[in-house]
Amino acid sequence: MTVADTDLTRASATELAALIRNRAVTASEVTESALARVGALDDRLHAFVERTDDLARSTAAAVDAAVERGDEVGPLAGVPIAIKDLIATAGIPTRNGSPAYESWVPEDDDVVVERVRAAGAVILGKTTVPEFGYSGVGHNPISPAARNPWNPELTPGGSSAGSGIAVATGMAPMALGSDGGGSVRIPASLCGLVGFKASMGRVPLYPGCRDERFPGVSSWETIEHIGPMTRTTADAALLMSVIAGPDPRDRHSLPAGDVDWLGCVSEQAVASAVAGLRIGYTPDFGYMPVDPEVRGVVDAAVGAFGELGATVVEVDAHIDDPQPHFWPIVMADSDLVGMRRLVEEYGVRMSPHLVELVRHPWSAEEFSDAQMARKRLVNQMWKLMNGIDLLITPTLAVPAFPIGTQGPELIDGRMVDQGRWLGFLSMFNLTGQPAMSVPAGFTAGGLPVGLQIVGPHLGDAAVLRAAAAFEEARPWTSRWPEVVHGG
């Protein structure tokens, strides 16, 4: 398979938006390039479960007409975007990777979809997810398994699996993902991207996990986040500038105005982003097994922050392992009664690990113990962050692994449960802190490795500035998967 290189599919969203506004290229030309890339690669990689070619072309034509008239257009006018299939899209099927929703076409957009449409973005389609997002990998019972563009025999991660593939291959310069336990940051790490989970409440959620009418969909109530997946930090800031801000339908949403998203990635902001900061680094939180090659890549990358003028210290984190308490919190956050009805009707076709979770005889004691553990974690993390400005960890304990499992059972010579590789992530969903995965480098076998930058509660600007400074010091956008070149 050969995919011809084109400047348009390699351009960033920020660059494309400017080119379209300045009439250097039309939105229709950009859209046709994106659709051609999807057509060339998606049968192999399975990024999309629903393509919206006609909608994309009509949106692009409307943008071109507005530009031709001299109208003021939105900040994403003509920029292609992929939407995770857990995010509701009015008039477009939203299957959630589940047989229970195979024919569901929402009547309403999620808030973030309302906002990207209003900003002029061109929706290319809906992207592959595991069933209801209850997994860190990219396969579900109703569509082909998503494949990592760096090695199609391996997982791209999940649950924003298809979104990661789309951005990593230039099908779209940006995508919307959701992150209830790492689901933006996992594919960002495994596919070599930027993935940002902002502070809880920065990006409003509705209907999604706030709508009680849809069991399975209405999950992750107190830990879900929606965020950007992009190839550059500037593009992440651009998308955040569109989707962030309060909405009265989400009681958790935060007031706008304290973060200048685009200002965070300005040349002036980046130049002094980390100088003088005290940055903590933990390679393992004292209990996490980590693949030695991953640790080596991240150890080397962390040095960039010292070169930029920060004081980097390895911290003794004193953080209890939250992983045993994660699923009780998820299930307490979800419509467990409604999901059990779905299992009764569709269980033989549903994902076995999800059915097992739903059928587990959860007790009040399990839920209560998990909530107390969450409170301890919040307090422990506050004490840790009180002595540093930012925290850096590996994003994941391993690089990409073969499709067909939920995770490796052996890490650095230690037998582990299949979720252990995700141990750096869900704690920041439980605390609500901002966390961003950025590319740190590659293994000897050419697989991406991510580095996670974490800020204190509401410290989103500091995270974004530090990520932009790291990108400038260790640029990554020139390297593309071989499949893009015809491998």
CSV table of N, CA and C in Angstrom, one decimal, residues 4 46 116 120 126 147 150 160 173 254 283 326 338 352 359 423 428 442 444 478:
chain,number,residue,atom,x,y,z
A,4,ALA,N,0.6,8.6,-0.9
A,4,ALA,CA,1.5,9.7,-1.3
A,4,ALA,C,1.5,10.8,-0.2
A,46,HIS,N,-8.3,0.4,11.0
A,46,HIS,CA,-9.6,0.5,11.7
A,46,HIS,C,-9.8,1.6,12.7
A,116,VAL,N,-17.3,22.3,18.7
A,116,VAL,CA,-16.4,22.2,17.5
A,116,VAL,C,-17.2,22.4,16.2
A,120,GLY,N,-16.5,25.6,13.3
A,120,GLY,CA,-16.2,25.3,11.9
A,120,GLY,C,-15.5,24.1,11.6
A,126,LYS,N,-16.7,8.9,13.3
A,126,LYS,CA,-16.6,8.4,14.7
A,126,LYS,C,-15.6,7.3,14.8
A,147,ARG,N,-5.8,-1.0,15.2
A,147,ARG,CA,-4.4,-1.4,15.1
A,147,ARG,C,-3.4,-0.3,15.2
A,150,TRP,N,2.2,2.2,14.2
A,150,TRP,CA,3.6,1.9,14.3
A,150,TRP,C,3.9,0.4,14.1
A,160,SER,N,-9.6,5.6,23.7
A,160,SER,CA,-9.7,6.5,22.5
A,160,SER,C,-8.8,6.0,21.4
A,173,PRO,N,-5.8,16.1,11.8
A,173,PRO,CA,-4.8,16.7,12.7
A,173,PRO,C,-5.2,16.8,14.1
A,254,LEU,N,-16.3,24.3,35.4
A,254,LEU,CA,-15.6,25.5,36.0
A,254,LEU,C,-15.8,26.8,35.2
A,283,PRO,N,9.9,7.6,38.6
A,283,PRO,CA,9.8,6.6,37.6
A,283,PRO,C,8.9,5.4,37.9
A,326,PHE,N,-10.1,1.4,41.8
A,326,PHE,CA,-10.5,2.1,40.7
A,326,PHE,C,-11.9,1.5,40.2
A,338,GLY,N,-29.1,-0.4,35.4
A,338,GLY,CA,-29.3,-0.4,33.9
A,338,GLY,C,-28.4,-1.3,33.2
A,352,PRO,N,-16.5,-9.9,27.4
A,352,PRO,CA,-16.5,-10.7,28.7
A,352,PRO,C,-16.0,-10.0,29.9
A,359,ARG,N,-21.6,-8.1,36.5
A,359,ARG,CA,-22.2,-9.2,37.3
A,359,ARG,C,-21.6,-9.4,38.7
A,423,GLY,N,-0.9,1.9,35.6
A,423,GLY,CA,-0.9,2.4,37.0
A,423,GLY,C,-0.6,3.8,37.2
A,428,PHE,N,-5.0,10.3,38.6
A,428,PHE,CA,-5.2,11.7,38.3
A,428,PHE,C,-6.6,12.0,37.8
A,442,PHE,N,11.5,6.7,21.5
A,442,PHE,CA,11.1,5.5,21.0
A,442,PHE,C,11.9,4.3,21.5
A,444,ALA,N,14.0,0.7,21.1
A,444,ALA,CA,14.9,0.2,20.0
A,444,ALA,C,14.1,-0.4,18.8
A,478,SER,N,8.4,15.3,13.2
A,478,SER,CA,9.0,15.0,11.9
A,478,SER,C,8.9,13.4,11.7
